[in-house]
PDB file of C-alpha atoms and ligand atoms in Angstrom:
ATOM      1  CA  UNK A 176      10.488 -23.602  64.051  1.00 97.00           C
ATOM      2  CA  UNK A 177      14.220 -24.266  63.529  1.00 98.00           C
ATOM      3  CA  UNK A 178      15.198 -26.117  60.345  1.00 98.00           C
ATOM      4  CA  UNK A 179      18.547 -27.787  59.633  1.00 98.00           C
ATOM      5  CA  UNK A 180      19.347 -28.909  56.098  1.00 98.00           C
ATOM      6  CA  UNK A 181      21.769 -31.616  54.946  1.00 98.00           C
ATOM      7  CA  UNK A 182      23.341 -31.603  51.484  1.00 98.00           C
ATOM      8  CA  UNK A 183      26.053 -33.450  49.591  1.00 98.00           C
ATOM      9  CA  UNK A 184      26.572 -31.290  46.511  1.00 97.00           C
ATOM     10  CA  UNK A 185      25.358 -28.112  44.830  1.00 97.00           C
ATOM     11  CA  UNK A 186      22.405 -27.773  47.170  1.00 98.00           C
ATOM     12  CA  UNK A 187      19.951 -26.231  44.712  1.00 98.00           C
ATOM     13  CA  UNK A 188      17.035 -27.583  46.763  1.00 98.00           C
ATOM     14  CA  UNK A 189      18.627 -26.238  49.957  1.00 98.00           C
ATOM     15  CA  UNK A 190      18.957 -22.779  48.395  1.00 98.00           C
ATOM     16  CA  UNK A 191      15.266 -22.717  47.466  1.00 98.00           C
ATOM     17  CA  UNK A 192      14.272 -23.913  50.936  1.00 98.00           C
ATOM     18  CA  UNK A 193      16.442 -21.312  52.709  1.00 98.00           C
ATOM     19  CA  UNK A 194      15.113 -18.567  50.421  1.00 98.00           C
ATOM     20  CA  UNK A 195      11.537 -19.678  51.114  1.00 98.00           C
ATOM     21  CA  UNK A 196      12.127 -19.199  54.870  1.00 98.00           C
ATOM     22  CA  UNK A 197      13.659 -15.713  54.527  1.00 95.00           C
ATOM     23  CA  UNK A 198      10.312 -13.975  54.203  1.00 89.00           C
ATOM     24  CA  UNK A 199       7.228 -14.204  56.383  1.00 92.00           C
ATOM     25  CA  UNK A 200       7.514 -17.874  57.373  1.00 94.00           C
ATOM     26  CA  UNK A 201       6.960 -19.850  60.588  1.00 95.00           C
ATOM     27  CA  UNK A 202      10.377 -21.481  60.231  1.00 98.00           C
ATOM     28  CA  UNK A 203      13.936 -20.411  59.708  1.00 97.00           C
ATOM     29  CA  UNK A 204      17.087 -22.169  58.501  1.00 98.00           C
ATOM     30  CA  UNK A 205      19.497 -22.454  61.422  1.00 98.00           C
ATOM     31  CA  UNK A 206      22.179 -24.758  59.956  1.00 98.00           C
ATOM     32  CA  UNK A 207      23.354 -26.363  56.727  1.00 98.00           C
ATOM     33  CA  UNK A 208      25.563 -29.448  56.947  1.00 98.00           C
ATOM     34  CA  UNK A 209      27.263 -31.703  54.443  1.00 98.00           C
ATOM     35  CA  UNK A 210      29.132 -35.003  54.315  1.00 98.00           C
ATOM     36  CA  UNK A 211      31.487 -33.345  51.813  1.00 98.00           C
ATOM     37  CA  UNK A 212      33.573 -30.343  52.941  1.00 98.00           C
ATOM     38  CA  UNK A 213      33.851 -29.315  49.263  1.00 98.00           C
ATOM     39  CA  UNK A 214      30.087 -29.342  48.655  1.00 98.00           C
ATOM     40  CA  UNK A 215      29.265 -26.268  46.592  1.00 98.00           C
ATOM     41  CA  UNK A 216      26.100 -25.697  48.592  1.00 98.00           C
ATOM     42  CA  UNK A 217      28.093 -24.852  51.736  1.00 98.00           C
ATOM     43  CA  UNK A 218      29.339 -21.601  50.186  1.00 98.00           C
ATOM     44  CA  UNK A 219      25.833 -20.771  48.985  1.00 98.00           C
ATOM     45  CA  UNK A 220      24.454 -21.299  52.501  1.00 98.00           C
ATOM     46  CA  UNK A 221      27.194 -19.143  54.037  1.00 98.00           C
ATOM     47  CA  UNK A 222      26.451 -16.426  51.469  1.00 98.00           C
ATOM     48  CA  UNK A 223      22.839 -16.469  52.661  1.00 98.00           C
ATOM     49  CA  UNK A 224      24.012 -16.055  56.241  1.00 98.00           C
ATOM     50  CA  UNK A 225      23.282 -19.610  57.379  1.00 98.00           C
ATOM     51  CA  UNK A 226      25.855 -21.317  59.654  1.00 98.00           C
ATOM     52  CA  UNK A 227      27.391 -24.393  58.043  1.00 98.00           C
ATOM     53  CA  UNK A 228      29.365 -27.485  58.979  1.00 98.00           C
ATOM     54  CA  UNK A 229      30.814 -30.509  57.221  1.00 98.00           C
ATOM     55  CA  UNK A 230      31.526 -33.984  58.502  1.00 98.00           C
ATOM     56  CA  UNK A 231      33.631 -35.676  55.846  1.00 97.00           C
ATOM     57  CA  UNK A 232      32.364 -39.245  55.710  1.00 96.00           C
ATOM     58  CA  UNK A 233      35.518 -40.611  54.065  1.00 96.00           C
ATOM     59  CA  UNK A 234      37.791 -40.831  57.150  1.00 96.00           C
ATOM     60  CA  UNK A 235      35.076 -42.925  58.813  1.00 94.00           C
ATOM     61  CA  UNK A 236      35.286 -45.523  56.028  1.00 89.00           C
ATOM     62  CA  UNK A 237      32.809 -48.290  56.918  1.00 84.00           C
ATOM     63  CA  UNK A 238      32.164 -46.972  60.430  1.00 93.00           C
ATOM     64  CA  UNK A 239      28.776 -45.483  59.625  1.00 93.00           C
ATOM     65  CA  UNK A 240      27.821 -45.234  63.295  1.00 94.00           C
ATOM     66  CA  UNK A 241      30.859 -43.061  64.100  1.00 96.00           C
ATOM     67  CA  UNK A 242      30.119 -40.782  61.162  1.00 97.00           C
ATOM     68  CA  UNK A 243      26.505 -40.426  62.260  1.00 97.00           C
ATOM     69  CA  UNK A 244      27.501 -39.790  65.884  1.00 97.00           C
ATOM     70  CA  UNK A 245      29.487 -36.743  64.767  1.00 97.00           C
ATOM     71  CA  UNK A 246      26.683 -35.652  62.437  1.00 98.00           C
ATOM     72  CA  UNK A 247      24.215 -35.956  65.323  1.00 98.00           C
ATOM     73  CA  UNK A 248      26.503 -33.997  67.656  1.00 98.00           C
ATOM     74  CA  UNK A 249      26.819 -31.109  65.211  1.00 97.00           C
ATOM     75  CA  UNK A 250      23.083 -31.094  64.513  1.00 98.00           C
ATOM     76  CA  UNK A 251      22.145 -31.145  68.202  1.00 97.00           C
ATOM     77  CA  UNK A 252      24.174 -27.981  68.803  1.00 96.00           C
ATOM     78  CA  UNK A 253      21.720 -26.084  66.594  1.00 98.00           C
ATOM     79  CA  UNK A 254      18.708 -27.715  68.254  1.00 98.00           C
ATOM     80  CA  UNK A 255      16.665 -28.072  65.056  1.00 98.00           C
ATOM     81  CA  UNK A 256      12.990 -28.982  65.172  1.00 98.00           C
ATOM     82  CA  UNK A 257      13.048 -30.299  61.606  1.00 98.00           C
ATOM     83  CA  UNK A 258      15.738 -31.731  59.324  1.00 98.00           C
ATOM     84  CA  UNK A 259      15.464 -31.424  55.555  1.00 98.00           C
ATOM     85  CA  UNK A 260      17.619 -33.811  53.529  1.00 98.00           C
ATOM     86  CA  UNK A 261      18.207 -32.003  50.238  1.00 98.00           C
ATOM     87  CA  UNK A 262      20.438 -33.837  47.813  1.00 97.00           C
ATOM     88  CA  UNK A 263      22.001 -35.672  50.757  1.00 97.00           C
ATOM     89  CA  UNK A 264      23.533 -38.808  49.300  1.00 95.00           C
ATOM     90  CA  UNK A 265      24.429 -40.905  52.361  1.00 94.00           C
ATOM     91  CA  UNK A 266      22.190 -43.710  53.571  1.00 92.00           C
ATOM     92  CA  UNK A 267      21.327 -43.126  57.231  1.00 95.00           C
ATOM     93  CA  UNK A 268      21.090 -46.034  59.666  1.00 95.00           C
ATOM     94  CA  UNK A 269      17.957 -46.877  61.612  1.00 95.00           C
ATOM     95  CA  UNK A 270      19.606 -45.559  64.796  1.00 95.00           C
ATOM     96  CA  UNK A 271      20.124 -42.102  63.356  1.00 97.00           C
ATOM     97  CA  UNK A 272      16.709 -41.978  61.684  1.00 97.00           C
ATOM     98  CA  UNK A 273      14.968 -42.963  64.931  1.00 96.00           C
ATOM     99  CA  UNK A 274      16.417 -39.843  66.596  1.00 96.00           C
ATOM    100  CA  UNK A 275      14.579 -37.652  64.080  1.00 97.00           C
ATOM    101  CA  UNK A 276      11.650 -39.788  62.979  1.00 93.00           C
ATOM    102  CA  UNK A 277       8.563 -37.745  62.265  1.00 97.00           C
ATOM    103  CA  UNK A 278      10.587 -34.565  61.760  1.00 97.00           C
ATOM    104  CA  UNK A 279      13.066 -35.453  59.006  1.00 98.00           C
ATOM    105  CA  UNK A 280      12.060 -34.900  55.371  1.00 98.00           C
ATOM    106  CA  UNK A 281      13.708 -35.930  52.114  1.00 98.00           C
ATOM    107  CA  UNK A 282      13.218 -35.176  48.459  1.00 98.00           C
ATOM    108  CA  UNK A 283      13.590 -38.031  46.020  1.00 98.00           C
ATOM    109  CA  UNK A 284      13.611 -37.569  42.230  1.00 98.00           C
ATOM    110  CA  UNK A 285      10.898 -40.088  41.317  1.00 98.00           C
ATOM    111  CA  UNK A 286       7.195 -40.669  41.884  1.00 98.00           C
ATOM    112  CA  UNK A 287       7.608 -42.996  44.874  1.00 98.00           C
ATOM    113  CA  UNK A 288       7.002 -45.812  45.459  1.00 98.00           C
ATOM    114  CA  UNK A 289       8.450 -46.229  41.967  1.00 98.00           C
ATOM    115  CA  UNK A 290      12.246 -46.128  41.549  1.00 98.00           C
ATOM    116  CA  UNK A 291      13.581 -46.052  45.077  1.00 98.00           C
ATOM    117  CA  UNK A 292      17.353 -45.633  45.133  1.00 96.00           C
ATOM    118  CA  UNK A 293      19.565 -44.228  42.407  1.00 96.00           C
ATOM    119  CA  UNK A 294      19.413 -43.486  38.651  1.00 98.00           C
ATOM    120  CA  UNK A 295      15.701 -42.776  38.863  1.00 98.00           C
ATOM    121  CA  UNK A 296      15.364 -40.852  35.606  1.00 98.00           C
ATOM    122  CA  UNK A 297      17.192 -43.432  33.472  1.00 98.00           C
ATOM    123  CA  UNK A 298      15.029 -46.155  34.983  1.00 98.00           C
ATOM    124  CA  UNK A 299      11.850 -44.239  34.148  1.00 98.00           C
ATOM    125  CA  UNK A 300      13.062 -43.758  30.564  1.00 98.00           C
ATOM    126  CA  UNK A 301      14.083 -47.416  30.252  1.00 98.00           C
ATOM    127  CA  UNK A 302      10.605 -48.404  31.454  1.00 98.00           C
ATOM    128  CA  UNK A 303       9.010 -46.161  28.815  1.00 98.00           C
ATOM    129  CA  UNK A 304       7.123 -44.118  31.410  1.00 98.00           C
ATOM    130  CA  UNK A 305       5.082 -41.140  30.129  1.00 98.00           C
ATOM    131  CA  UNK A 306       5.188 -39.366  33.479  1.00 98.00           C
ATOM    132  CA  UNK A 307       8.027 -38.792  35.942  1.00 98.00           C
ATOM    133  CA  UNK A 308       8.501 -36.496  38.896  1.00 98.00           C
ATOM    134  CA  UNK A 309       9.644 -36.070  42.480  1.00 98.00           C
ATOM    135  CA  UNK A 310       8.466 -36.864  45.976  1.00 98.00           C
ATOM    136  CA  UNK A 311       8.904 -35.282  49.398  1.00 98.00           C
ATOM    137  CA  UNK A 312       8.470 -37.835  52.159  1.00 98.00           C
ATOM    138  CA  UNK A 313       9.085 -38.358  55.868  1.00 98.00           C
ATOM    139  CA  UNK A 314      12.288 -40.328  56.395  1.00 98.00           C
ATOM    140  CA  UNK A 315      11.939 -43.776  57.975  1.00 97.00           C
ATOM    141  CA  UNK A 316      14.626 -46.427  58.392  1.00 96.00           C
ATOM    142  CA  UNK A 317      13.773 -48.075  55.068  1.00 94.00           C
ATOM    143  CA  UNK A 318      15.317 -46.184  52.150  1.00 93.00           C
ATOM    144  CA  UNK A 319      12.963 -43.863  50.214  1.00 95.00           C
ATOM    145  CA  UNK A 320       9.961 -45.499  51.874  1.00 95.00           C
ATOM    146  CA  UNK A 321       8.359 -43.141  54.389  1.00 95.00           C
ATOM    147  CA  UNK A 322       4.927 -41.468  54.309  1.00 98.00           C
ATOM    148  CA  UNK A 323       4.573 -39.256  51.238  1.00 98.00           C
ATOM    149  CA  UNK A 324       3.900 -35.546  51.931  1.00 98.00           C
ATOM    150  CA  UNK A 325       3.991 -34.234  48.375  1.00 98.00           C
ATOM    151  CA  UNK A 326       4.553 -35.150  44.759  1.00 98.00           C
ATOM    152  CA  UNK A 327       5.062 -33.228  41.537  1.00 98.00           C
ATOM    153  CA  UNK A 328       4.615 -34.810  38.115  1.00 98.00           C
ATOM    154  CA  UNK A 329       6.281 -33.888  34.832  1.00 98.00           C
ATOM    155  CA  UNK A 330       5.691 -35.312  31.366  1.00 98.00           C
ATOM    156  CA  UNK A 331       8.398 -37.414  29.778  1.00 98.00           C
ATOM    157  CA  UNK A 332       9.069 -35.967  26.332  1.00 98.00           C
ATOM    158  CA  UNK A 333      10.229 -37.720  23.172  1.00 97.00           C
ATOM    159  CA  UNK A 334      13.998 -37.661  22.950  1.00 97.00           C
ATOM    160  CA  UNK A 335      14.429 -37.124  26.683  1.00 98.00           C
ATOM    161  CA  UNK A 336      17.689 -38.223  28.207  1.00 98.00           C
ATOM    162  CA  UNK A 337      18.245 -38.742  31.916  1.00 98.00           C
ATOM    163  CA  UNK A 338      19.783 -35.268  32.001  1.00 98.00           C
ATOM    164  CA  UNK A 339      16.937 -33.472  30.214  1.00 98.00           C
ATOM    165  CA  UNK A 340      14.360 -35.252  32.355  1.00 98.00           C
ATOM    166  CA  UNK A 341      16.350 -34.520  35.539  1.00 98.00           C
ATOM    167  CA  UNK A 342      16.442 -30.836  34.670  1.00 98.00           C
ATOM    168  CA  UNK A 343      12.662 -30.766  34.134  1.00 98.00           C
ATOM    169  CA  UNK A 344      12.060 -32.601  37.427  1.00 98.00           C
ATOM    170  CA  UNK A 345      14.470 -30.343  39.324  1.00 98.00           C
ATOM    171  CA  UNK A 346      12.353 -27.298  38.456  1.00 98.00           C
ATOM    172  CA  UNK A 347       9.434 -29.022  40.158  1.00 98.00           C
ATOM    173  CA  UNK A 348      11.548 -30.086  43.145  1.00 98.00           C
ATOM    174  CA  UNK A 349      12.297 -26.423  43.750  1.00 98.00           C
ATOM    175  CA  UNK A 350       8.562 -25.683  43.893  1.00 98.00           C
ATOM    176  CA  UNK A 351       7.436 -28.790  45.765  1.00 98.00           C
ATOM    177  CA  UNK A 352       9.870 -28.903  48.670  1.00 98.00           C
ATOM    178  CA  UNK A 353       9.301 -25.316  49.929  1.00 98.00           C
ATOM    179  CA  UNK A 354       5.534 -25.766  49.590  1.00 98.00           C
ATOM    180  CA  UNK A 355       5.568 -29.033  51.529  1.00 98.00           C
ATOM    181  CA  UNK A 356       7.872 -27.611  54.226  1.00 98.00           C
ATOM    182  CA  UNK A 357       5.638 -24.600  54.801  1.00 97.00           C
ATOM    183  CA  UNK A 358       2.642 -26.861  55.356  1.00 97.00           C
ATOM    184  CA  UNK A 359       4.626 -29.356  57.439  1.00 98.00           C
ATOM    185  CA  UNK A 360       5.858 -26.620  59.784  1.00 97.00           C
ATOM    186  CA  UNK A 361       2.221 -25.700  60.465  1.00 95.00           C
ATOM    187  CA  UNK A 362       1.403 -29.331  61.241  1.00 95.00           C
ATOM    188  CA  UNK A 363      -0.332 -30.041  57.942  1.00 96.00           C
ATOM    189  CA  UNK A 364       0.625 -33.447  56.574  1.00 95.00           C
ATOM    190  CA  UNK A 365      -2.082 -33.733  53.915  1.00 96.00           C
ATOM    191  CA  UNK A 366      -0.730 -34.831  50.561  1.00 98.00           C
ATOM    192  CA  UNK A 367       0.250 -31.985  48.230  1.00 98.00           C
ATOM    193  CA  UNK A 368       0.151 -32.839  44.528  1.00 98.00           C
ATOM    194  CA  UNK A 369       1.568 -30.456  41.919  1.00 96.00           C
ATOM    195  CA  UNK A 370       0.822 -31.215  38.282  1.00 87.00           C
TER     196      UNK A 370
HETATM  197  C1  GRF B 214      18.237 -33.740  42.994  1.00 68.21           C
HETATM  198  O1  GRF B 214      17.879 -34.495  41.870  1.00 68.21           O
HETATM  199  C2  GRF B 214      17.474 -34.251  44.184  1.00 68.21           C
HETATM  200  O2  GRF B 214      16.239 -34.812  43.825  1.00 68.21           O
HETATM  201  C3  GRF B 214      18.367 -35.314  44.701  1.00 68.21           C
HETATM  202  O3  GRF B 214      19.668 -34.755  44.596  1.00 68.21           O
HETATM  203  C4  GRF B 214      19.698 -34.017  43.358  1.00 68.21           C
HETATM  204  C5  GRF B 214      20.519 -32.774  43.514  1.00 68.21           C
HETATM  205  O4  GRF B 214      19.872 -31.954  44.437  1.00 68.21           O
HETATM  206  N1  GRF B 214      18.011 -35.677  46.035  1.00 68.21           N
HETATM  207  P1  GRF B 214      20.524 -30.525  44.884  1.00 68.21           P
HETATM  208  O5  GRF B 214      20.710 -29.694  43.633  1.00 68.21           O
HETATM  209  O6  GRF B 214      21.867 -30.809  45.536  1.00 68.21           O
HETATM  210  O7  GRF B 214      19.507 -29.948  45.818  1.00 68.21           O
END
């Protein structure tokens, strides 16, 4: 199976996913793309031998459809079977999602359905939650709302800030996403829970 990954920044999740596919694995990373030409993850992908591209979303301003048309064009060239959104910070329209529905995954840094959207860790702290975590889900047109494929839970500790909690969750993201992808590639969509 051919996997394309989309990032917006450092791409730490992308790196772990690409590394997970370098050994004996039914899938391989064929392309890494970003909406930011300066995304640090693009260099990391290139260093791992994965072709990269960037479609800077800024020149498109509010024309989301035009941005997505170029994104789609670049993706189609690599003919991926699966797309992994990994720290990709652009909202995708229904039209784009429909092209890939059922084969586009995302990782979100909360225990969905709680805390869809941004600032998930601060919101969990503000709510006084004892447990936080991350979720890998299939992408559907509604933001952070698709069928859940895997979740990992971490304890919230006294004195946690959004940054310390984010760092603890990120460690679990790096375990969860590769594990979910490996199962997904083999057609297994049963829920994976890491505690
Ligand atoms: C992570 O918190 C991830 O959950 C979110 O983007 C953040 C950065 O991810 N989607 P990465 O280091 O760019 O993979």
